[in-house]
Amino acid sequence: MIQAEKKRWFIKLFAAYQRYYLLPRNFERVEATGHVQTPEVPAIYIANHSSWWDGLLIFQVAENHLRGDHYMLMAQEGLENYRFFRKLGAFSINKTRIRDVVASLQYATQLLEAGSCVWLFPQGQILHQDQRPYLFGTGIGYLLHQKQVPVVPVTLHYHFGEEKKPIASLHFGRAIQENWESMTRSSVSMYLSKLLEEQADEHKQTIIGGLRMESQEQIS
């Protein structure tokens, strides 16, 4: 596996690059709504995965609006192609090798033990944002058995309005704290996948209805 290698100077530089150039060039706006501040750290954040942009948008929100030190699990191939993500806090997982999967999950556990936050895309691949049902692997259950931490569900939705460029919307649900050890890994996975799917559906319907979600932050 490839471990993260955060560089504070690079993080600040890249956040400024995104804020003033990359995001305004590609999006009409990027919004974060809901319970953007997690109540405590460490925590695991779970998000749906429908675009290459997901990780970059999450990085921007985490850097500008969230407490704690944030890391993200990323596919091995993607991190090999975009190695600069290591400097932003990305580490890899190679699902084709069991040893690598275990090493990545153990590394994530170490980050949580150190008080950091870890972001996961439990669907394991990029899928259309309207594809249902959400199906999660059991890695999230493994991590929550190792470390009893809150889980923050985050949904991302991309849409067009009257403007030429798309709008990106991130919605943060309430942090969830359960007795994870009392549940099997599979039941943890099913419970969280259903919860994130329901949040994604509500997020979409709110956008369709033109309603303004609570606690909105303008990212770009």
mmCIF file of C-alpha atoms in Angstrom:
data_model
loop_
_atom_site.group_PDB
_atom_site.id
_atom_site.type_symbol
_atom_site.label_atom_id
_atom_site.label_comp_id
_atom_site.label_asym_id
_atom_site.label_seq_id
_atom_site.Cartn_x
_atom_site.Cartn_y
_atom_site.Cartn_z
ATOM 1 C CA MET A 1 0.000 0.000 0.000
ATOM 2 C CA ILE A 2 0.975 3.625 -0.412
ATOM 3 C CA GLN A 3 0.880 5.651 2.780
ATOM 4 C CA ALA A 4 -0.078 9.316 2.997
ATOM 5 C CA GLU A 5 2.733 11.840 3.144
ATOM 6 C CA LYS A 6 1.077 15.112 4.108
ATOM 7 C CA LYS A 7 2.928 18.305 3.297
ATOM 8 C CA ARG A 8 1.426 21.341 5.002
ATOM 9 C CA TRP A 9 2.917 23.803 2.528
ATOM 10 C CA PHE A 10 1.515 21.839 -0.413
ATOM 11 C CA ILE A 11 -1.926 21.582 1.220
ATOM 12 C CA LYS A 12 -2.145 25.359 1.629
ATOM 13 C CA LEU A 13 -0.916 25.965 -1.908
ATOM 14 C CA PHE A 14 -3.294 23.437 -3.454
ATOM 15 C CA ALA A 15 -6.285 24.710 -1.453
ATOM 16 C CA ALA A 16 -5.616 28.221 -2.770
ATOM 17 C CA TYR A 17 -5.205 26.905 -6.334
ATOM 18 C CA GLN A 18 -8.545 25.150 -6.138
ATOM 19 C CA ARG A 19 -10.362 28.048 -4.498
ATOM 20 C CA TYR A 20 -9.230 30.737 -6.910
ATOM 21 C CA TYR A 21 -8.768 28.808 -10.153
ATOM 22 C CA LEU A 22 -9.699 25.129 -10.493
ATOM 23 C CA LEU A 23 -13.148 25.108 -8.876
ATOM 24 C CA PRO A 24 -14.407 28.452 -10.287
ATOM 25 C CA ARG A 25 -13.231 27.354 -13.736
ATOM 26 C CA ASN A 26 -15.194 24.088 -13.610
ATOM 27 C CA PHE A 27 -18.197 24.781 -11.358
ATOM 28 C CA GLU A 28 -20.781 27.516 -11.065
ATOM 29 C CA ARG A 29 -20.490 26.978 -7.323
ATOM 30 C CA VAL A 30 -19.671 24.348 -4.721
ATOM 31 C CA GLU A 31 -21.874 24.205 -1.625
ATOM 32 C CA ALA A 32 -21.699 22.344 1.669
ATOM 33 C CA THR A 33 -24.930 21.974 3.648
ATOM 34 C CA GLY A 34 -26.126 20.258 6.788
ATOM 35 C CA HIS A 35 -24.073 19.471 9.867
ATOM 36 C CA VAL A 36 -20.745 20.461 8.393
ATOM 37 C CA GLN A 37 -18.893 20.489 11.712
ATOM 38 C CA THR A 38 -18.423 17.016 13.184
ATOM 39 C CA PRO A 39 -19.085 16.987 16.952
ATOM 40 C CA GLU A 40 -15.829 15.321 17.832
ATOM 41 C CA VAL A 41 -12.687 13.713 16.455
ATOM 42 C CA PRO A 42 -11.610 11.142 15.500
ATOM 43 C CA ALA A 43 -14.417 10.159 13.139
ATOM 44 C CA ILE A 44 -15.013 8.158 9.986
ATOM 45 C CA TYR A 45 -16.646 9.989 7.089
ATOM 46 C CA ILE A 46 -18.459 7.922 4.453
ATOM 47 C CA ALA A 47 -19.467 9.321 1.063
ATOM 48 C CA ASN A 48 -21.018 8.141 -2.184
ATOM 49 C CA HIS A 49 -18.670 8.115 -5.163
ATOM 50 C CA SER A 50 -19.919 9.251 -8.563
ATOM 51 C CA SER A 51 -17.173 11.505 -9.912
ATOM 52 C CA TRP A 52 -13.420 11.991 -10.147
ATOM 53 C CA TRP A 53 -14.082 15.371 -8.492
ATOM 54 C CA ASP A 54 -15.356 13.854 -5.231
ATOM 55 C CA GLY A 55 -11.988 13.645 -3.514
ATOM 56 C CA LEU A 56 -10.954 17.156 -4.533
ATOM 57 C CA LEU A 57 -14.206 18.686 -3.301
ATOM 58 C CA ILE A 58 -13.983 16.802 -0.024
ATOM 59 C CA PHE A 59 -10.408 17.967 0.443
ATOM 60 C CA GLN A 60 -11.490 21.581 -0.045
ATOM 61 C CA VAL A 61 -14.346 21.355 2.451
ATOM 62 C CA ALA A 62 -12.202 19.537 5.010
ATOM 63 C CA GLU A 63 -9.390 22.056 4.727
ATOM 64 C CA ASN A 64 -11.621 25.110 5.038
ATOM 65 C CA HIS A 65 -14.501 24.043 7.269
ATOM 66 C CA LEU A 66 -13.817 20.879 9.280
ATOM 67 C CA ARG A 67 -12.000 20.290 12.518
ATOM 68 C CA GLY A 68 -9.304 17.670 12.815
ATOM 69 C CA ASP A 69 -6.660 16.088 10.617
ATOM 70 C CA HIS A 70 -8.252 14.401 7.593
ATOM 71 C CA TYR A 71 -7.085 11.448 5.487
ATOM 72 C CA MET A 72 -8.722 9.653 2.567
ATOM 73 C CA LEU A 73 -8.637 6.052 1.361
ATOM 74 C CA MET A 74 -8.067 5.912 -2.402
ATOM 75 C CA ALA A 75 -7.760 3.129 -4.980
ATOM 76 C CA GLN A 76 -4.171 2.049 -5.585
ATOM 77 C CA GLU A 77 -4.321 2.735 -9.332
ATOM 78 C CA GLY A 78 -5.714 6.222 -8.821
ATOM 79 C CA LEU A 79 -3.047 7.148 -6.291
ATOM 80 C CA GLU A 80 -0.315 5.791 -8.552
ATOM 81 C CA ASN A 81 -1.632 7.998 -11.375
ATOM 82 C CA TYR A 82 -2.056 11.078 -9.170
ATOM 83 C CA ARG A 83 0.667 10.726 -6.584
ATOM 84 C CA PHE A 84 0.312 14.334 -5.427
ATOM 85 C CA PHE A 85 -2.807 13.185 -3.539
ATOM 86 C CA ARG A 86 -0.410 11.641 -0.992
ATOM 87 C CA LYS A 87 0.648 15.142 0.006
ATOM 88 C CA LEU A 88 -3.012 16.004 0.605
ATOM 89 C CA GLY A 89 -3.567 13.013 2.890
ATOM 90 C CA ALA A 90 -4.555 10.159 0.560
ATOM 91 C CA PHE A 91 -3.451 6.569 1.145
ATOM 92 C CA SER A 92 -4.145 3.559 -1.026
ATOM 93 C CA ILE A 93 -5.963 0.265 -1.032
ATOM 94 C CA ASN A 94 -5.427 -2.568 -3.515
ATOM 95 C CA LYS A 95 -8.505 -4.772 -3.374
ATOM 96 C CA THR A 96 -6.934 -7.467 -5.545
ATOM 97 C CA ARG A 97 -4.572 -8.533 -2.749
ATOM 98 C CA ILE A 98 -5.863 -9.488 0.696
ATOM 99 C CA ARG A 99 -2.593 -8.523 2.367
ATOM 100 C CA ASP A 100 -2.807 -5.046 0.918
ATOM 101 C CA VAL A 101 -6.424 -4.673 2.026
ATOM 102 C CA VAL A 102 -5.501 -5.670 5.577
ATOM 103 C CA ALA A 103 -2.496 -3.321 5.560
ATOM 104 C CA SER A 104 -4.675 -0.403 4.409
ATOM 105 C CA LEU A 105 -7.322 -1.076 7.057
ATOM 106 C CA GLN A 106 -4.657 -1.372 9.750
ATOM 107 C CA TYR A 107 -3.132 1.911 8.607
ATOM 108 C CA ALA A 108 -6.578 3.554 8.753
ATOM 109 C CA THR A 109 -7.012 2.195 12.275
ATOM 110 C CA GLN A 110 -3.673 3.721 13.283
ATOM 111 C CA LEU A 111 -4.809 7.088 11.940
ATOM 112 C CA LEU A 112 -8.000 6.881 13.989
ATOM 113 C CA GLU A 113 -6.037 5.839 17.077
ATOM 114 C CA ALA A 114 -3.866 8.925 16.580
ATOM 115 C CA GLY A 115 -6.969 11.130 16.619
ATOM 116 C CA SER A 116 -7.295 11.740 12.871
ATOM 117 C CA CYS A 117 -10.404 11.499 10.687
ATOM 118 C CA VAL A 118 -10.615 9.007 7.824
ATOM 119 C CA TRP A 119 -12.737 9.371 4.679
ATOM 120 C CA LEU A 120 -14.052 6.293 2.870
ATOM 121 C CA PHE A 121 -15.973 5.651 -0.343
ATOM 122 C CA PRO A 122 -17.554 2.342 0.773
ATOM 123 C CA GLN A 123 -19.063 1.648 -2.662
ATOM 124 C CA GLY A 124 -15.495 0.929 -3.740
ATOM 125 C CA GLN A 125 -15.802 2.372 -7.233
ATOM 126 C CA ILE A 126 -17.207 5.310 -9.165
ATOM 127 C CA LEU A 127 -20.885 4.703 -9.950
ATOM 128 C CA HIS A 128 -23.615 6.924 -11.376
ATOM 129 C CA GLN A 129 -25.045 9.109 -8.636
ATOM 130 C CA ASP A 130 -28.546 7.728 -9.233
ATOM 131 C CA GLN A 131 -27.583 4.050 -9.168
ATOM 132 C CA ARG A 132 -29.366 2.117 -6.442
ATOM 133 C CA PRO A 133 -29.037 0.246 -4.168
ATOM 134 C CA TYR A 134 -25.831 1.280 -2.441
ATOM 135 C CA LEU A 135 -23.687 -1.767 -1.766
ATOM 136 C CA PHE A 136 -20.819 -1.481 0.729
ATOM 137 C CA GLY A 137 -17.972 -3.841 1.446
ATOM 138 C CA THR A 138 -17.279 -4.935 5.014
ATOM 139 C CA GLY A 139 -14.179 -2.777 5.473
ATOM 140 C CA ILE A 140 -16.202 -0.111 7.253
ATOM 141 C CA GLY A 141 -17.392 -2.758 9.717
ATOM 142 C CA TYR A 142 -13.818 -3.885 10.324
ATOM 143 C CA LEU A 143 -12.694 -0.338 11.139
ATOM 144 C CA LEU A 144 -15.602 0.321 13.490
ATOM 145 C CA HIS A 145 -14.879 -2.908 15.332
ATOM 146 C CA GLN A 146 -11.291 -1.747 15.794
ATOM 147 C CA LYS A 147 -12.170 1.787 16.890
ATOM 148 C CA GLN A 148 -15.523 2.937 18.260
ATOM 149 C CA VAL A 149 -15.899 6.321 16.575
ATOM 150 C CA PRO A 150 -18.779 8.369 15.132
ATOM 151 C CA VAL A 151 -19.640 7.978 11.454
ATOM 152 C CA VAL A 152 -20.512 11.089 9.456
ATOM 153 C CA PRO A 153 -22.544 10.415 6.263
ATOM 154 C CA VAL A 154 -21.794 12.797 3.378
ATOM 155 C CA THR A 155 -23.612 12.799 0.045
ATOM 156 C CA LEU A 156 -22.411 14.496 -3.138
ATOM 157 C CA HIS A 157 -24.729 15.542 -5.939
ATOM 158 C CA TYR A 158 -23.905 17.260 -9.228
ATOM 159 C CA HIS A 159 -26.523 19.168 -11.203
ATOM 160 C CA PHE A 160 -27.120 21.966 -13.685
ATOM 161 C CA GLY A 161 -29.219 25.063 -13.241
ATOM 162 C CA GLU A 162 -29.580 28.024 -15.570
ATOM 163 C CA GLU A 163 -25.836 28.534 -15.706
ATOM 164 C CA LYS A 164 -23.361 26.998 -18.138
ATOM 165 C CA LYS A 165 -21.310 25.207 -15.496
ATOM 166 C CA PRO A 166 -22.562 22.561 -13.048
ATOM 167 C CA ILE A 167 -23.224 23.002 -9.346
ATOM 168 C CA ALA A 168 -21.650 20.614 -6.852
ATOM 169 C CA SER A 169 -23.495 20.029 -3.595
ATOM 170 C CA LEU A 170 -22.175 18.213 -0.527
ATOM 171 C CA HIS A 171 -24.588 17.439 2.302
ATOM 172 C CA PHE A 172 -23.387 16.412 5.758
ATOM 173 C CA GLY A 173 -25.712 14.296 7.861
ATOM 174 C CA ARG A 174 -25.655 14.062 11.642
ATOM 175 C CA ALA A 175 -22.816 12.047 13.137
ATOM 176 C CA ILE A 176 -23.908 8.525 14.069
ATOM 177 C CA GLN A 177 -22.624 6.742 17.163
ATOM 178 C CA GLU A 178 -23.712 3.146 17.736
ATOM 179 C CA ASN A 179 -22.401 0.184 19.663
ATOM 180 C CA TRP A 180 -20.631 -1.063 16.558
ATOM 181 C CA GLU A 181 -19.101 -4.085 18.304
ATOM 182 C CA SER A 182 -22.581 -5.483 18.961
ATOM 183 C CA MET A 183 -23.179 -5.702 15.201
ATOM 184 C CA THR A 184 -21.531 -7.982 12.668
ATOM 185 C CA ARG A 185 -19.354 -6.401 9.992
ATOM 186 C CA SER A 186 -21.974 -7.219 7.371
ATOM 187 C CA SER A 187 -24.802 -5.682 9.396
ATOM 188 C CA VAL A 188 -22.736 -2.527 9.953
ATOM 189 C CA SER A 189 -22.206 -2.333 6.205
ATOM 190 C CA MET A 190 -25.911 -2.834 5.419
ATOM 191 C CA TYR A 191 -27.016 -0.340 8.056
ATOM 192 C CA LEU A 192 -24.694 2.409 6.849
ATOM 193 C CA SER A 193 -25.321 1.767 3.147
ATOM 194 C CA LYS A 194 -29.066 2.126 3.676
ATOM 195 C CA LEU A 195 -28.572 5.272 5.727
ATOM 196 C CA LEU A 196 -26.331 6.914 3.121
ATOM 197 C CA GLU A 197 -28.687 5.905 0.303
ATOM 198 C CA GLU A 198 -31.652 7.473 2.094
ATOM 199 C CA GLN A 199 -29.675 10.654 2.673
ATOM 200 C CA ALA A 200 -28.690 10.777 -1.008
ATOM 201 C CA ASP A 201 -32.347 10.446 -2.050
ATOM 202 C CA GLU A 202 -33.410 13.215 0.319
ATOM 203 C CA HIS A 203 -30.504 15.382 -0.863
ATOM 204 C CA LYS A 204 -31.577 14.909 -4.486
ATOM 205 C CA GLN A 205 -35.239 15.674 -3.781
ATOM 206 C CA THR A 206 -34.290 18.833 -1.903
ATOM 207 C CA ILE A 207 -32.306 20.024 -4.936
ATOM 208 C CA ILE A 208 -35.130 19.138 -7.325
ATOM 209 C CA GLY A 209 -37.565 21.034 -5.131
ATOM 210 C CA GLY A 210 -35.326 24.055 -5.091
ATOM 211 C CA LEU A 211 -35.256 24.074 -1.298
ATOM 212 C CA ARG A 212 -32.357 25.564 0.636
ATOM 213 C CA MET A 213 -30.783 23.094 3.024
ATOM 214 C CA GLU A 214 -29.722 24.210 6.489
ATOM 215 C CA SER A 215 -26.292 25.583 7.384
ATOM 216 C CA GLN A 216 -25.133 26.261 3.850
ATOM 217 C CA GLU A 217 -21.471 27.107 3.264
ATOM 218 C CA GLN A 218 -20.169 28.511 -0.020
ATOM 219 C CA ILE A 219 -16.959 26.683 -0.986
ATOM 220 C CA SER A 220 -16.286 28.385 -4.309
#
